[in-house]
XYZ file of C-alpha atoms in Angstrom:
195
model
C -4.161 0.883 -5.560
C -5.433 -1.557 -8.224
C -9.022 -1.319 -7.035
C -9.082 2.320 -8.201
C -7.942 1.487 -11.748
C -10.250 0.072 -14.459
C -9.498 -3.608 -15.089
C -10.076 -3.307 -18.824
C -8.639 -0.792 -21.278
C -8.975 -0.047 -24.982
C -5.838 0.935 -26.890
C -3.959 0.630 -30.175
C -1.238 -2.021 -30.355
C 1.554 0.182 -31.714
C 3.364 -2.861 -33.158
C 0.508 -4.102 -35.344
C -1.793 -1.071 -35.540
C -4.602 -3.327 -34.276
C -7.231 -1.716 -32.033
C -7.584 -3.680 -28.784
C -11.037 -3.038 -27.349
C -11.967 -3.546 -23.723
C -8.978 -5.830 -23.063
C -8.281 -7.138 -19.568
C -5.155 -5.226 -18.498
C -3.747 -6.461 -15.182
C -1.243 -4.354 -13.267
C 2.152 -6.005 -12.712
C 5.079 -5.263 -10.426
C 8.783 -5.831 -11.043
C 12.173 -4.383 -10.304
C 13.147 -0.852 -11.265
C 16.526 -2.336 -12.264
C 15.933 -3.733 -15.741
C 17.855 -4.890 -18.783
C 15.650 -3.822 -21.690
C 15.983 -4.625 -25.367
C 16.165 -1.857 -27.949
C 12.929 -3.166 -29.458
C 11.013 -2.934 -26.172
C 12.351 0.576 -25.446
C 11.255 1.619 -28.940
C 7.828 0.061 -28.255
C 7.507 2.032 -24.994
C 8.404 5.280 -26.753
C 5.869 4.622 -29.545
C 3.260 3.544 -26.991
C 3.748 6.758 -24.996
C 3.846 8.968 -28.127
C 0.661 7.576 -29.729
C -2.433 9.088 -28.068
C -4.133 5.664 -28.096
C -1.045 3.530 -27.370
C -1.122 1.390 -24.227
C 1.468 3.558 -22.441
C -0.428 6.744 -23.172
C -3.828 5.234 -22.301
C -2.443 3.775 -19.059
C -0.881 7.130 -18.106
C -4.122 9.025 -18.858
C -6.172 6.421 -16.948
C -3.933 6.784 -13.893
C -4.226 10.567 -14.034
C -8.022 10.376 -14.417
C -8.232 7.986 -11.431
C -5.858 10.180 -9.395
C -3.557 7.185 -8.880
C 0.220 7.246 -8.812
C 2.205 4.303 -10.172
C 5.892 3.584 -9.623
C 8.291 2.767 -12.435
C 8.445 -0.783 -11.008
C 4.762 -1.191 -11.903
C 4.478 0.979 -15.018
C 7.168 -0.738 -17.100
C 6.265 -4.220 -15.846
C 2.610 -3.559 -16.779
C 3.555 -2.360 -20.271
C 5.832 -5.377 -20.759
C 3.372 -8.009 -19.534
C 0.479 -6.568 -21.565
C 2.514 -6.525 -24.777
C 3.896 -9.128 -27.196
C 7.263 -8.602 -25.477
C 6.126 -10.649 -22.468
C 7.331 -13.695 -24.401
C 10.877 -12.278 -24.417
C 11.266 -12.711 -20.645
C 13.824 -15.362 -19.684
C 12.316 -18.733 -18.806
C 13.075 -19.998 -15.287
C 13.858 -23.495 -14.076
C 10.921 -24.437 -11.815
C 13.146 -26.205 -9.277
C 15.806 -23.625 -8.445
C 14.595 -20.513 -10.325
C 17.795 -20.343 -12.393
C 17.570 -19.253 -16.026
C 16.912 -22.221 -18.322
C 19.412 -21.054 -20.953
C 22.019 -20.040 -18.329
C 21.654 -22.480 -15.409
C 24.542 -20.951 -13.436
C 22.838 -17.536 -13.418
C 20.326 -16.926 -10.638
C 19.984 -13.188 -11.246
C 21.210 -10.432 -13.536
C 22.261 -8.371 -10.500
C 23.904 -9.299 -7.220
C 23.287 -7.111 -4.190
C 22.999 -7.624 -0.445
C 20.240 -6.008 1.541
C 20.187 -8.227 4.581
C 22.119 -6.301 7.228
C 19.549 -3.987 8.769
C 15.824 -3.497 8.461
C 13.153 -1.580 10.331
C 10.775 -3.715 12.385
C 7.087 -3.023 13.016
C 7.948 -0.690 15.910
C 10.364 1.471 13.911
C 13.468 0.021 15.576
C 16.399 -1.133 13.453
C 17.272 -4.802 13.582
C 20.092 -6.604 11.880
C 23.298 -8.523 12.097
C 26.726 -7.162 12.809
C 28.000 -5.206 9.839
C 30.823 -6.797 7.906
C 32.523 -3.387 7.671
C 32.245 0.110 9.063
C 30.854 2.794 6.783
C 33.772 5.195 6.228
C 33.284 8.690 7.681
C 33.006 10.095 4.143
C 29.775 8.142 3.689
C 28.120 9.311 6.880
C 26.857 12.325 4.928
C 27.114 11.267 1.270
C 27.684 8.113 -0.780
C 29.261 8.715 -4.181
C 26.573 11.254 -5.061
C 23.716 8.990 -3.928
C 22.792 11.043 -0.862
C 23.143 10.231 2.824
C 24.052 6.689 3.874
C 21.035 4.758 5.117
C 20.934 2.221 7.941
C 19.360 -0.405 5.655
C 19.304 -1.736 2.212
C 21.711 -2.321 -0.444
C 25.007 -1.965 1.300
C 28.492 -1.671 -0.120
C 30.055 -4.984 -1.108
C 33.542 -6.014 -0.108
C 36.073 -8.712 -0.883
C 34.242 -10.983 1.584
C 31.333 -11.047 -0.933
C 33.464 -12.296 -3.850
C 32.490 -15.967 -3.428
C 28.778 -15.155 -3.337
C 29.159 -12.816 -6.321
C 30.807 -15.579 -8.374
C 28.256 -18.190 -7.235
C 25.352 -15.927 -8.250
C 26.485 -15.849 -11.876
C 25.132 -12.288 -12.037
C 26.219 -9.907 -14.785
C 26.086 -6.813 -12.554
C 26.772 -6.081 -8.902
C 25.598 -3.272 -6.678
C 27.201 -1.356 -4.711
C 30.977 -1.104 -4.661
C 33.250 1.762 -3.718
C 36.979 2.438 -3.557
C 36.426 3.955 -0.118
C 34.844 0.815 1.312
C 36.974 -1.957 -0.199
C 39.430 -1.010 -2.914
C 40.566 -4.644 -3.196
C 37.187 -5.753 -4.586
C 37.165 -2.852 -7.044
C 40.683 -3.771 -8.220
C 39.630 -7.391 -8.839
C 36.583 -6.487 -10.933
C 36.684 -5.707 -14.647
C 35.658 -2.055 -14.306
C 36.512 1.065 -16.245
C 37.898 3.668 -13.886
C 37.422 7.377 -14.413
C 40.416 9.708 -14.314
C 39.068 11.131 -11.035
C 39.122 7.661 -9.369
C 42.678 6.950 -10.504
C 44.062 10.121 -8.867
């Protein structure tokens, strides 16, 4: 979709008040799962609120070009075209671990490798490490119907990989799938879960 979007934009830097004229503004892509600083969130809000802020100009440009952009691209584009790009963690070139936290390979641990559609629409994958409980055939903790691919519920068998990843967050766990993993994790349980 980038070919339909102007490569250069003019906007006001809402941090400095400086007018940026005809600045090369590449489109970036990242994860929709982000850990954002208060300062960057405040910058995004100001940028969207100011009629000439980068966020507002980018939004208007996309509308004018009749182009849709996902949150994975929108926030990554705002970040990488702002002074906040320098706040991204620096990676070790050899193993892609964080320079300041060498044991951490990612902020989030998840597994998405069990099933995937191939080019002919058929599902391929390995044998599941667990059966999806009947409850999840129609709904998954309010997330909608269970899907035959992508992030699947973690179990106790994932504990070693979770620890090795050094990640701060994991996705997805459920009492109904493996209550032992949930019991081992430092989680706050709602009154409903404890019943």
